Coordinates of C-alpha atoms in Angstrom, one line a residue:
Chain A
M1010 CA -46.1 10.4 12.0
K1011 CA -42.8 8.5 11.7
I1012 CA -40.0 10.7 13.1
S1013 CA -37.1 8.3 12.8
K1014 CA -35.9 7.4 9.4
Y1015 CA -34.7 4.1 10.7
D1016 CA -36.8 1.0 11.3
W1017 CA -35.7 0.0 14.9
N1018 CA -36.3 -3.7 14.8
A1019 CA -34.0 -6.3 16.5
L1020 CA -32.0 -7.0 13.4
F1021 CA -31.4 -3.3 12.8
V1022 CA -30.2 -2.8 16.4
T1023 CA -27.9 -5.8 16.2
R1024 CA -26.4 -4.6 13.0
T1025 CA -25.9 -1.1 14.3
V1026 CA -24.2 -2.3 17.5
A1027 CA -22.1 -4.8 15.6
S1028 CA -21.0 -2.2 13.1
W1029 CA -19.9 0.2 16.0
L1030 CA -18.2 -2.7 17.8
V1031 CA -16.2 -3.7 14.7
A1032 CA -15.2 -0.1 14.0
F1033 CA -14.1 0.3 17.6
I1034 CA -11.9 -2.8 17.5
V1035 CA -10.3 -1.9 14.2
F1036 CA -9.6 1.7 15.4
F1037 CA -8.5 0.6 18.9
P1038 CA -4.8 0.4 18.2
L1039 CA -4.7 3.9 16.8
L1040 CA -6.8 5.2 19.8
F1041 CA -4.3 3.6 22.1
L1042 CA -1.5 5.2 20.3
M1043 CA -3.2 8.6 20.5
V1044 CA -3.9 8.3 24.2
T1045 CA -0.4 7.1 25.0
A1046 CA 1.2 10.0 23.3
F1047 CA -0.2 12.3 26.0
K1048 CA 1.0 10.1 29.0
T1049 CA 4.2 10.2 30.9
E1050 CA 6.5 7.2 30.3
L1051 CA 5.5 5.7 33.6
Q1052 CA 1.8 6.1 32.9
A1053 CA 2.3 4.6 29.5
I1054 CA 3.4 1.2 30.7
A1055 CA 0.9 1.0 33.6
V1056 CA -1.0 -2.3 33.9
P1057 CA -3.9 -2.1 33.5
S1058 CA -3.7 0.7 31.0
L1059 CA -4.8 4.1 32.2
W1060 CA -7.6 5.9 30.5
V1061 CA -8.0 8.8 32.9
F1062 CA -4.9 10.9 33.6
E1063 CA -3.6 14.4 33.3
P1064 CA -2.4 14.8 29.7
T1065 CA 1.1 16.1 29.0
L1066 CA 2.6 17.6 25.9
E1067 CA 6.1 16.9 27.1
N1068 CA 6.6 14.0 24.7
F1069 CA 6.0 16.1 21.6
T1070 CA 8.5 18.7 22.7
E1071 CA 11.1 16.0 23.5
V1072 CA 10.6 14.4 20.0
Q1073 CA 11.1 17.8 18.4
E1074 CA 14.3 18.3 20.5
R1075 CA 15.8 14.9 19.9
S1076 CA 15.2 14.9 16.2
D1077 CA 14.3 17.8 14.1
Y1078 CA 10.7 16.9 13.3
M1079 CA 10.0 19.8 10.9
R1080 CA 12.9 18.7 8.7
F1081 CA 11.6 15.1 8.4
A1082 CA 8.1 16.4 7.8
M1083 CA 9.2 18.8 5.1
N1084 CA 11.1 16.0 3.4
S1085 CA 7.9 13.9 3.5
L1086 CA 5.8 16.7 2.2
I1087 CA 8.2 17.7 -0.6
T1088 CA 9.0 14.2 -1.9
S1089 CA 5.4 13.1 -1.9
L1090 CA 4.0 16.3 -3.5
V1091 CA 6.7 16.6 -6.2
S1092 CA 6.6 12.9 -7.1
T1093 CA 2.8 13.0 -7.4
I1094 CA 2.8 16.1 -9.6
L1095 CA 5.7 14.7 -11.7
G1096 CA 3.9 11.4 -12.0
L1097 CA 0.7 13.0 -13.2
I1098 CA 2.6 15.0 -15.8
I1099 CA 4.1 11.8 -17.2
A1100 CA 1.1 9.5 -16.7
V1101 CA -1.7 11.7 -18.0
P1102 CA -0.5 12.0 -21.6
S1103 CA 0.2 8.2 -21.9
A1104 CA -3.1 7.3 -20.3
Y1105 CA -4.8 9.7 -22.7
S1106 CA -3.1 8.0 -25.6
F1107 CA -4.0 4.5 -24.4
A1108 CA -7.6 5.4 -23.8
F1109 CA -8.4 7.4 -26.9
S1110 CA -6.0 6.0 -29.6
P1111 CA -5.7 2.4 -28.6
T1112 CA -3.7 0.1 -30.9
I1113 CA -3.1 -3.7 -30.9
Q1114 CA -0.2 -3.1 -28.6
T1115 CA -1.9 -1.0 -26.0
K1116 CA -3.0 -3.9 -23.9
N1117 CA 0.4 -5.5 -23.9
I1118 CA 2.2 -2.2 -23.1
M1119 CA -0.1 -1.7 -20.1
V1120 CA 0.3 -5.2 -18.8
W1121 CA 4.1 -4.8 -19.1
M1122 CA 3.8 -1.5 -17.2
L1123 CA 2.0 -3.2 -14.3
S1124 CA 4.4 -6.2 -14.4
T1125 CA 7.2 -3.8 -13.5
K1126 CA 5.4 -3.4 -10.2
F1127 CA 5.7 -7.1 -9.6
M1128 CA 9.4 -6.8 -9.5
P1129 CA 10.2 -6.7 -5.8
A1130 CA 11.9 -3.4 -4.9
V1131 CA 14.6 -5.2 -3.1
G1132 CA 15.7 -6.7 -6.4
A1133 CA 16.5 -3.2 -7.7
L1134 CA 18.0 -2.0 -4.4
L1135 CA 21.7 -2.6 -5.0
P1136 CA 21.8 -1.2 -8.6
V1137 CA 19.7 1.9 -7.6
Y1138 CA 21.8 2.4 -4.5
L1139 CA 25.0 2.3 -6.5
L1140 CA 23.7 4.5 -9.3
F1141 CA 22.6 7.2 -6.8
Q1142 CA 25.9 6.9 -5.0
W1143 CA 27.7 7.3 -8.3
A1144 CA 25.6 10.4 -9.0
G1145 CA 26.1 11.8 -5.5
L1146 CA 22.4 11.6 -4.8
L1147 CA 22.3 9.4 -1.8
D1148 CA 20.3 10.9 1.1
S1149 CA 18.8 13.5 -1.2
Q1150 CA 15.2 14.5 -1.9
I1151 CA 15.9 14.1 -5.6
A1152 CA 16.7 10.4 -5.2
L1153 CA 13.4 9.8 -3.4
I1154 CA 11.4 11.8 -5.8
I1155 CA 12.7 9.8 -8.7
V1156 CA 12.1 6.5 -7.0
F1157 CA 8.6 7.4 -5.8
T1158 CA 7.6 8.7 -9.2
M1159 CA 8.8 5.6 -11.0
S1160 CA 7.2 3.2 -8.6
N1161 CA 3.9 4.9 -8.6
L1162 CA 3.8 5.4 -12.4
P1163 CA 2.3 2.1 -13.5
I1164 CA -0.6 2.4 -11.0
M1165 CA -1.2 6.0 -12.0
V1166 CA -1.4 5.1 -15.7
W1167 CA -3.8 2.3 -14.9
M1168 CA -6.1 4.4 -12.7
L1169 CA -6.1 7.3 -15.2
Y1170 CA -6.7 4.9 -18.1
S1171 CA -9.8 3.3 -16.5
N1172 CA -11.0 6.8 -15.7
F1173 CA -10.5 8.2 -19.2
K1174 CA -12.1 5.2 -20.8
D1175 CA -15.4 6.2 -19.2
I1176 CA -15.4 9.5 -21.1
P1177 CA -17.3 9.2 -24.4
H1178 CA -15.1 9.4 -27.5
E1179 CA -17.7 11.6 -29.3
I1180 CA -17.1 14.5 -27.0
L1181 CA -13.4 14.7 -27.8
E1182 CA -14.0 14.1 -31.5
A1183 CA -16.6 16.9 -31.6
S1184 CA -14.1 19.3 -30.1
R1185 CA -11.5 18.2 -32.6
M1186 CA -14.0 18.8 -35.4
D1187 CA -14.4 22.3 -34.2
G1188 CA -10.7 22.8 -34.7
A1189 CA -9.6 22.6 -31.1
S1190 CA -5.9 22.0 -30.6
L1191 CA -4.6 19.2 -28.5
W1192 CA -4.0 21.5 -25.6
E1193 CA -7.4 23.2 -25.9
E1194 CA -9.1 19.8 -26.1
F1195 CA -7.2 18.7 -22.9
R1196 CA -7.8 22.0 -21.1
H1197 CA -11.4 22.6 -21.9
V1198 CA -12.9 19.2 -22.6
L1199 CA -10.9 16.4 -20.9
L1200 CA -9.7 18.2 -17.8
P1201 CA -13.2 19.1 -16.5
L1202 CA -14.5 15.6 -17.2
A1203 CA -11.6 13.7 -15.8
M1204 CA -10.9 16.0 -12.8
G1205 CA -12.3 13.5 -10.3
G1206 CA -10.2 10.6 -11.6
M1207 CA -7.0 12.7 -11.7
A1208 CA -7.7 13.9 -8.2
S1209 CA -8.1 10.4 -6.8
T1210 CA -5.0 9.2 -8.6
G1211 CA -3.0 12.0 -7.2
L1212 CA -4.4 11.4 -3.7
L1213 CA -3.5 7.8 -3.7
C1214 CA 0.0 8.5 -4.9
L1215 CA 0.4 11.1 -2.2
V1216 CA -0.6 8.6 0.5
L1217 CA 1.6 5.9 -1.0
S1218 CA 4.6 8.2 -1.2
W1219 CA 4.1 9.6 2.3
N1220 CA 4.0 6.1 3.8
E1221 CA 6.7 4.6 1.6
A1222 CA 9.3 3.0 3.9
F1223 CA 11.5 0.6 1.9
W1224 CA 13.3 3.1 -0.3
A1225 CA 13.2 5.8 2.4
L1226 CA 14.9 3.6 4.9
N1227 CA 17.6 2.4 2.5
L1228 CA 18.4 5.5 0.5
T1229 CA 18.1 8.3 3.1
S1230 CA 19.0 9.1 6.6
A1231 CA 19.6 12.4 8.5
N1232 CA 19.5 14.8 5.5
A1233 CA 16.5 13.7 3.3
G1234 CA 14.9 11.2 5.7
T1235 CA 11.1 11.1 5.6
L1236 CA 8.8 10.7 8.6
A1237 CA 8.9 6.9 8.1
V1238 CA 12.7 7.1 8.7
L1239 CA 12.2 9.3 11.8
V1240 CA 9.8 6.7 13.4
A1241 CA 12.1 3.8 12.6
S1242 CA 14.8 5.6 14.6
Y1243 CA 12.6 5.0 17.6
S1244 CA 12.7 1.2 17.2
S1245 CA 15.9 0.7 19.1
P1246 CA 15.3 -1.8 21.9
E1247 CA 16.9 0.1 24.8
G1248 CA 14.3 0.6 27.4
L1249 CA 10.6 1.2 27.0
F1250 CA 9.7 4.6 25.9
W1251 CA 6.2 4.2 24.6
A1252 CA 5.1 7.7 25.2
K1253 CA 7.8 9.3 23.1
L1254 CA 7.4 6.6 20.4
S1255 CA 3.6 7.3 20.4
A1256 CA 4.2 11.0 20.1
A1257 CA 6.6 10.6 17.2
S1258 CA 4.3 8.2 15.5
L1259 CA 1.3 10.5 16.0
M1260 CA 3.3 13.4 14.5
A1261 CA 4.2 11.2 11.5
I1262 CA 0.8 9.8 10.7
G1263 CA -1.4 12.7 11.9
P1264 CA -1.2 14.9 8.7
I1265 CA -1.9 12.0 6.3
I1266 CA -4.7 10.5 8.4
V1267 CA -6.5 13.8 8.7
F1268 CA -5.9 14.3 5.0
G1269 CA -7.3 10.8 4.3
W1270 CA -10.4 11.4 6.3
F1271 CA -11.3 14.4 4.3
S1272 CA -10.5 13.0 0.9
Q1273 CA -11.7 9.4 1.4
K1274 CA -14.8 9.8 -0.8
Q1275 CA -12.7 11.3 -3.6
L1276 CA -9.9 8.8 -3.1
V1277 CA -12.0 5.7 -3.5
Q1278 CA -13.5 6.8 -6.8
G1279 CA -10.4 6.1 -8.8
L1280 CA -9.2 3.3 -6.7
T1281 CA -11.8 0.9 -8.0
F1282 CA -10.0 0.8 -11.4
G1283 CA -13.3 1.1 -13.1
A1284 CA -14.5 -1.9 -11.2
V1285 CA -17.6 0.0 -10.2
K1286 CA -19.8 1.4 -12.9
Chain B
M1414 CA -4.4 11.6 -46.6
S1415 CA -1.3 9.5 -45.9
S1416 CA 0.3 12.3 -44.0
N1417 CA -2.8 12.5 -41.9
A1418 CA -2.6 8.8 -41.1
T1419 CA 1.1 9.1 -40.1
E1420 CA 0.3 12.0 -37.9
S1421 CA -2.6 10.2 -36.2
R1422 CA -0.2 7.4 -35.3
F1423 CA 2.7 9.7 -34.4
L1424 CA 0.9 11.8 -31.8
P1425 CA -0.3 9.0 -29.6
R1426 CA 3.2 7.5 -29.6
L1427 CA 4.7 10.8 -28.7
L1428 CA 2.2 11.2 -25.8
M1429 CA 2.9 7.7 -24.3
S1430 CA 6.7 7.9 -24.8
P1431 CA 7.6 9.7 -21.5
A1432 CA 5.9 7.0 -19.4
V1433 CA 7.1 4.1 -21.6
V1434 CA 10.7 5.3 -21.9
T1435 CA 11.2 6.2 -18.3
L1436 CA 9.7 2.9 -17.1
L1437 CA 11.8 1.0 -19.6
I1438 CA 15.0 2.7 -18.2
W1439 CA 13.8 2.2 -14.6
M1440 CA 13.3 -1.5 -15.3
L1441 CA 16.2 -2.4 -17.7
V1442 CA 19.1 -0.7 -16.1
P1443 CA 18.7 -2.2 -12.6
L1444 CA 17.8 -5.5 -14.1
G1445 CA 20.8 -5.6 -16.3
M1446 CA 23.1 -4.6 -13.4
T1447 CA 21.5 -7.2 -11.1
I1448 CA 22.1 -9.9 -13.7
Y1449 CA 25.7 -8.8 -14.1
F1450 CA 26.4 -8.7 -10.4
S1451 CA 24.8 -12.1 -9.9
L1452 CA 27.4 -13.6 -12.3
I1453 CA 30.6 -12.0 -10.7
R1454 CA 32.3 -12.4 -7.4
Y1455 CA 31.5 -9.1 -5.6
N1456 CA 31.8 -8.9 -1.9
L1457 CA 32.2 -5.4 -0.3
M1458 CA 34.2 -6.9 2.6
S1459 CA 36.8 -8.6 0.4
P1460 CA 37.4 -6.3 -2.6
D1461 CA 40.4 -8.3 -3.8
I1462 CA 38.3 -11.3 -4.7
S1463 CA 36.8 -10.7 -8.1
G1464 CA 36.2 -12.2 -11.5
F1465 CA 33.5 -14.2 -13.3
A1466 CA 31.6 -16.5 -10.9
G1467 CA 29.2 -18.3 -13.2
W1468 CA 26.4 -20.0 -11.3
E1469 CA 28.4 -19.9 -8.0
N1470 CA 26.2 -17.1 -6.5
Y1471 CA 23.0 -18.8 -7.5
D1472 CA 24.3 -22.0 -6.1
F1473 CA 25.3 -20.3 -2.9
F1474 CA 21.9 -18.6 -2.4
I1475 CA 19.8 -21.6 -3.3
T1476 CA 21.7 -24.0 -1.0
N1477 CA 21.4 -21.5 1.9
P1478 CA 18.8 -23.3 4.1
A1479 CA 17.1 -20.0 4.7
F1480 CA 16.2 -19.8 1.0
M1481 CA 13.4 -22.4 0.9
D1482 CA 12.1 -21.1 4.3
S1483 CA 12.0 -17.5 2.9
V1484 CA 10.1 -18.6 -0.2
F1485 CA 7.6 -20.5 1.9
N1486 CA 7.2 -17.6 4.3
T1487 CA 6.7 -15.2 1.4
L1488 CA 3.8 -17.3 0.0
I1489 CA 2.2 -18.0 3.4
L1490 CA 2.3 -14.3 4.2
L1491 CA 0.8 -13.4 0.9
G1492 CA -1.9 -16.0 0.9
S1493 CA -3.0 -15.5 4.5
V1494 CA -3.2 -11.7 4.3
V1495 CA -5.1 -11.8 1.0
I1496 CA -7.6 -14.3 2.4
I1497 CA -8.1 -12.5 5.7
T1498 CA -8.4 -9.0 4.3
V1499 CA -10.8 -10.0 1.5
G1500 CA -12.9 -12.1 3.8
F1501 CA -13.2 -9.6 6.6
G1502 CA -13.3 -6.7 4.1
L1503 CA -16.4 -8.3 2.4
A1504 CA -18.1 -9.1 5.7
I1505 CA -17.6 -5.7 7.2
A1506 CA -18.6 -3.9 3.9
L1507 CA -21.8 -6.0 3.9
L1508 CA -22.4 -5.2 7.6
I1509 CA -22.2 -1.5 7.3
N1510 CA -23.8 -1.2 3.8
S1511 CA -27.3 -0.1 4.7
P1512 CA -27.7 3.2 6.6
F1513 CA -27.6 3.3 10.4
P1514 CA -26.9 6.1 12.9
G1515 CA -23.2 7.2 12.7
Q1516 CA -22.5 5.3 9.5
S1517 CA -20.1 7.8 8.1
F1518 CA -18.2 8.0 11.3
V1519 CA -17.9 4.3 11.5
R1520 CA -16.6 4.3 8.0
I1521 CA -13.9 6.8 8.9
L1522 CA -12.8 4.8 11.9
L1523 CA -12.7 1.6 9.7
I1524 CA -10.5 3.0 6.9
S1525 CA -8.0 4.8 9.2
P1526 CA -5.4 2.1 9.4
F1527 CA -4.9 2.3 5.6
F1528 CA -3.2 5.7 6.1
V1529 CA -0.8 4.4 8.8
M1530 CA 2.8 4.1 7.5
P1531 CA 4.4 0.6 7.8
T1532 CA 7.0 1.7 10.4
V1533 CA 4.4 3.1 12.7
N1534 CA 2.1 0.1 12.2
A1535 CA 5.0 -2.3 13.1
L1536 CA 6.1 -0.4 16.2
L1537 CA 2.6 0.1 17.4
W1538 CA 1.8 -3.6 17.3
K1539 CA 5.2 -4.7 18.5
H1540 CA 5.2 -2.6 21.6
M1541 CA 1.7 -1.5 22.6
M1542 CA -0.4 -4.5 21.4
M1543 CA 2.0 -7.5 21.5
N1544 CA 4.4 -6.8 24.4
P1545 CA 4.1 -9.9 26.6
I1546 CA 4.1 -7.8 29.9
Y1547 CA 2.6 -4.4 29.3
G1548 CA 0.8 -5.0 25.9
V1549 CA -2.9 -4.9 25.4
F1550 CA -3.1 -8.5 24.3
A1551 CA -1.2 -9.6 27.5
Q1552 CA -3.7 -7.6 29.6
I1553 CA -6.6 -9.2 27.8
S1554 CA -5.3 -12.8 28.4
G1555 CA -4.5 -11.8 32.0
F1556 CA -8.1 -10.7 32.4
F1557 CA -9.3 -14.2 31.4
G1558 CA -6.6 -15.8 33.6
L1559 CA -4.6 -17.0 30.6
E1560 CA -0.8 -17.2 30.2
P1561 CA 0.2 -14.2 28.0
I1562 CA 1.7 -15.0 24.6
D1563 CA 5.1 -13.6 23.6
W1564 CA 3.7 -12.9 20.1
L1565 CA 6.8 -11.9 18.2
T1566 CA 8.9 -14.9 19.6
E1567 CA 6.3 -17.6 19.6
I1568 CA 4.3 -16.8 16.4
P1569 CA 6.5 -14.3 14.6
L1570 CA 5.0 -14.9 11.1
G1571 CA 1.5 -14.9 12.5
S1572 CA 2.2 -11.5 14.2
I1573 CA 3.4 -10.0 11.0
I1574 CA 0.3 -11.4 9.3
I1575 CA -1.9 -9.7 11.9
M1576 CA -0.2 -6.3 11.4
L1577 CA -0.5 -6.5 7.6
S1578 CA -4.1 -7.6 7.7
W1579 CA -4.9 -4.7 10.0
Q1580 CA -3.4 -2.4 7.4
W1581 CA -4.9 -3.9 4.3
M1582 CA -8.3 -4.8 5.5
P1583 CA -9.5 -1.2 5.4
F1584 CA -8.3 -0.9 1.8
A1585 CA -10.3 -3.9 0.7
C1586 CA -13.3 -2.7 2.8
L1587 CA -13.2 0.8 1.2
I1588 CA -13.3 -0.7 -2.3
F1589 CA -16.1 -3.2 -1.4
I1590 CA -18.2 -0.4 0.2
T1591 CA -18.0 1.6 -3.0
A1592 CA -18.9 -1.4 -5.1
L1593 CA -21.9 -2.2 -2.9
Q1594 CA -23.3 1.3 -3.3
S1595 CA -23.7 0.7 -7.0
M1596 CA -25.8 -2.5 -6.5
D1597 CA -29.1 -2.5 -8.3
R1598 CA -31.7 -1.7 -5.5
E1599 CA -34.7 -2.8 -7.6
Q1600 CA -33.1 -6.1 -8.4
L1601 CA -32.5 -6.7 -4.7
E1602 CA -36.0 -5.7 -3.9
A1603 CA -37.4 -8.0 -6.6
S1604 CA -35.4 -11.0 -5.4
R1605 CA -36.7 -10.3 -1.9
M1606 CA -40.3 -10.3 -3.1
D1607 CA -39.6 -13.6 -4.8
G1608 CA -38.6 -15.0 -1.4
A1609 CA -34.9 -15.1 -1.9
T1610 CA -33.0 -15.6 1.4
Y1611 CA -30.1 -13.3 2.4
F1612 CA -27.6 -16.1 1.5
Q1613 CA -29.2 -16.6 -1.9
Q1614 CA -28.9 -12.9 -2.5
L1615 CA -25.3 -13.0 -1.4
R1616 CA -24.5 -15.9 -3.7
F1617 CA -26.3 -14.9 -6.8
L1618 CA -26.5 -11.0 -6.6
Y1619 CA -23.8 -9.6 -4.3
L1620 CA -20.8 -11.8 -5.1
P1621 CA -21.2 -11.7 -8.9
H1622 CA -21.5 -7.9 -8.7
M1623 CA -18.3 -7.7 -6.5
A1624 CA -16.2 -10.1 -8.6
R1625 CA -14.3 -7.4 -10.4
S1626 CA -13.6 -5.4 -7.2
I1627 CA -12.4 -8.5 -5.5
A1628 CA -10.0 -9.1 -8.5
V1629 CA -8.7 -5.5 -8.2
V1630 CA -8.1 -5.8 -4.5
I1631 CA -6.3 -9.1 -4.8
M1632 CA -4.1 -7.7 -7.6
I1633 CA -3.1 -4.6 -5.7
E1634 CA -2.5 -6.5 -2.5
V1635 CA -0.3 -9.1 -4.2
I1636 CA 1.8 -6.3 -5.7
F1637 CA 2.5 -4.8 -2.3
L1638 CA 2.6 -8.0 -0.2
L1639 CA 5.2 -9.8 -2.3
S1640 CA 7.8 -7.3 -1.1
V1641 CA 6.9 -6.7 2.5
F1642 CA 10.0 -5.3 4.2
A1643 CA 9.5 -2.5 6.7
E1644 CA 7.2 -4.5 9.0
I1645 CA 9.8 -7.3 9.3
F1646 CA 12.7 -4.9 9.5
T1647 CA 11.3 -3.0 12.4
T1648 CA 9.8 -5.9 14.4
T1649 CA 11.4 -9.3 14.2
S1650 CA 14.4 -8.7 11.8
G1651 CA 13.3 -12.0 10.2
G1652 CA 13.7 -14.0 13.4
P1653 CA 13.8 -16.0 15.5
G1654 CA 16.0 -18.0 13.1
T1655 CA 14.3 -17.7 9.8
E1656 CA 10.8 -18.0 11.0
S1657 CA 9.7 -14.6 9.8
T1658 CA 12.2 -14.1 7.0
N1659 CA 10.6 -13.5 3.6
L1660 CA 12.6 -13.4 0.3
A1661 CA 12.8 -9.6 0.3
F1662 CA 14.3 -9.6 3.8
L1663 CA 16.7 -12.4 3.0
I1664 CA 18.1 -10.5 0.1
F1665 CA 18.4 -7.4 2.2
Q1666 CA 20.3 -9.4 4.8
E1667 CA 22.7 -10.8 2.2
A1668 CA 23.4 -7.4 0.7
L1669 CA 23.5 -5.1 3.7
M1670 CA 24.5 -7.3 6.5
N1671 CA 26.8 -9.8 4.8
F1672 CA 27.9 -7.3 2.1
D1673 CA 27.7 -10.1 -0.5
V1674 CA 26.5 -8.2 -3.5
G1675 CA 26.9 -11.2 -5.8
A1676 CA 24.7 -13.6 -3.7
A1677 CA 22.2 -10.8 -3.0
S1678 CA 21.9 -10.2 -6.7
A1679 CA 21.4 -13.9 -7.4
G1680 CA 18.7 -13.8 -4.7
A1681 CA 17.1 -10.8 -6.4
I1682 CA 16.8 -12.8 -9.6
F1683 CA 15.0 -15.5 -7.7
A1684 CA 12.7 -12.9 -6.3
I1685 CA 11.9 -11.6 -9.7
I1686 CA 11.3 -15.2 -11.0
L1687 CA 9.0 -15.9 -8.0
A1688 CA 7.1 -12.6 -8.6
N1689 CA 6.6 -13.5 -12.2
I1690 CA 5.3 -17.0 -11.4
V1691 CA 2.8 -15.5 -9.0
A1692 CA 1.8 -12.8 -11.5
I1693 CA 1.2 -15.4 -14.2
I1694 CA -0.9 -17.6 -11.9
L1695 CA -2.8 -14.5 -10.7
I1696 CA -3.5 -13.2 -14.2
R1697 CA -4.7 -16.7 -15.2
M1698 CA -6.9 -16.9 -12.2
I1699 CA -8.5 -13.5 -12.1
G1700 CA -7.6 -12.1 -15.5
K1701 CA -11.1 -12.8 -16.8
N1702 CA -12.5 -10.4 -14.2
L1703 CA -10.0 -7.7 -15.1
D1704 CA -10.8 -7.8 -18.8
N1705 CA -13.5 -5.5 -19.9

């Protein structure tokens, strides 16, 4: 007889309402940003805020005219994609080696790797800046790709390691007994089993690189600047131009947020560092 | 037999070498250069002054009154954001854990801020939320007949803490939600049958189960929060005075606003030392949970 799968008692209703309320509060700043992007500048700073108005696309065209959006977007896309792929190519073999042929040193090497992440980026800024200047790589995609790859590498190795460790040794040994080469073992045994972990590692690094601001702000500008740099250029204090700022922001975070929504289940799998069995 | 043994040790080393070698270069070369710069006189504005400086740069940086402030601010920022995000993250994860209408949509709304880049986060809060005239907070306090707060001037560090908590709470929440899904249902049911209250379940079943996830969240957050930069750069620029200057931003100021490479490098060494102290304390405190 029961139609609803929920038990509608008072506690349940309170929980549901509370959950929706919390989600609304957390999401509200983003909602406000999205709505403001479609207002005129005057509507944007109206008090009290307008929620019903005739939307305009003017801000988006103006952002595109003022600063070449596609160029910044391409820089973001290329640097984050290439650094993620490069990072996986370097991190997968070493995580494989740590997980399946551990030695007494393995633990120490991995702790050392993570400890490089504890070094504040600003501590390396001057040397890295000078080295890139010397190599003529300032304001280039290559510089950002190198920096993103290296700063994500320790996290990638850790995530992949905890993922590989869940794969039973025996399966790999069996394939080795059958005379599979290392590549065959990787291609036909490990890859199918570890696909989920690799995907979530890649996804996280994509998000981290896309959103990276410290190195992007300090190493790049007009030529190789990413979307984080584009948005920062709207922070100048002259006048209030919320609508254009919102449009630029929305254009900068839109792709990665939509990407995040679709991949969140996959993303979280590897993020737990094996904390969830 | 012996050749087999050598081979079995050689291959794993070969496989790990790209990551180890590149990271070693990435760490040692900048570190070496920073130590070298910190010991010489090197100011981009006065290139004629040079030579060995000894401890001069360290002395200059440490006697700068902003130094202790920045160390203090760095730690306050770190501690507050970690406590807020883990606390709220846990509470919200527990709240939305059991199924209700629209659960997956609520989940998507909740994790969205994690995908927002620091510069957007900072500008969104600075202008649209915290502006003392047009901002949402000012409108809310106006609605209750209260005097609006000029957030970034009156409580600059607090404002930055709010921005960072908004960004990192979803991360904590996301991991806790996943951890909760693997709770043993039967055990929970059994404890309920035995008359355990919700708080007893929380204390003896949920929290022990979540310990490792909490450790992971704290670890990752500390790594990223020790070097917060973009949020400060785009909102308060460390001000007013040094009220929202953290160590990372102070070094940046020294290097790129005062052009004093020597002093900035000495500052960088201090930042590395501070990071290592925090790391050691952290590993001591939560290392047990990270060990398998």
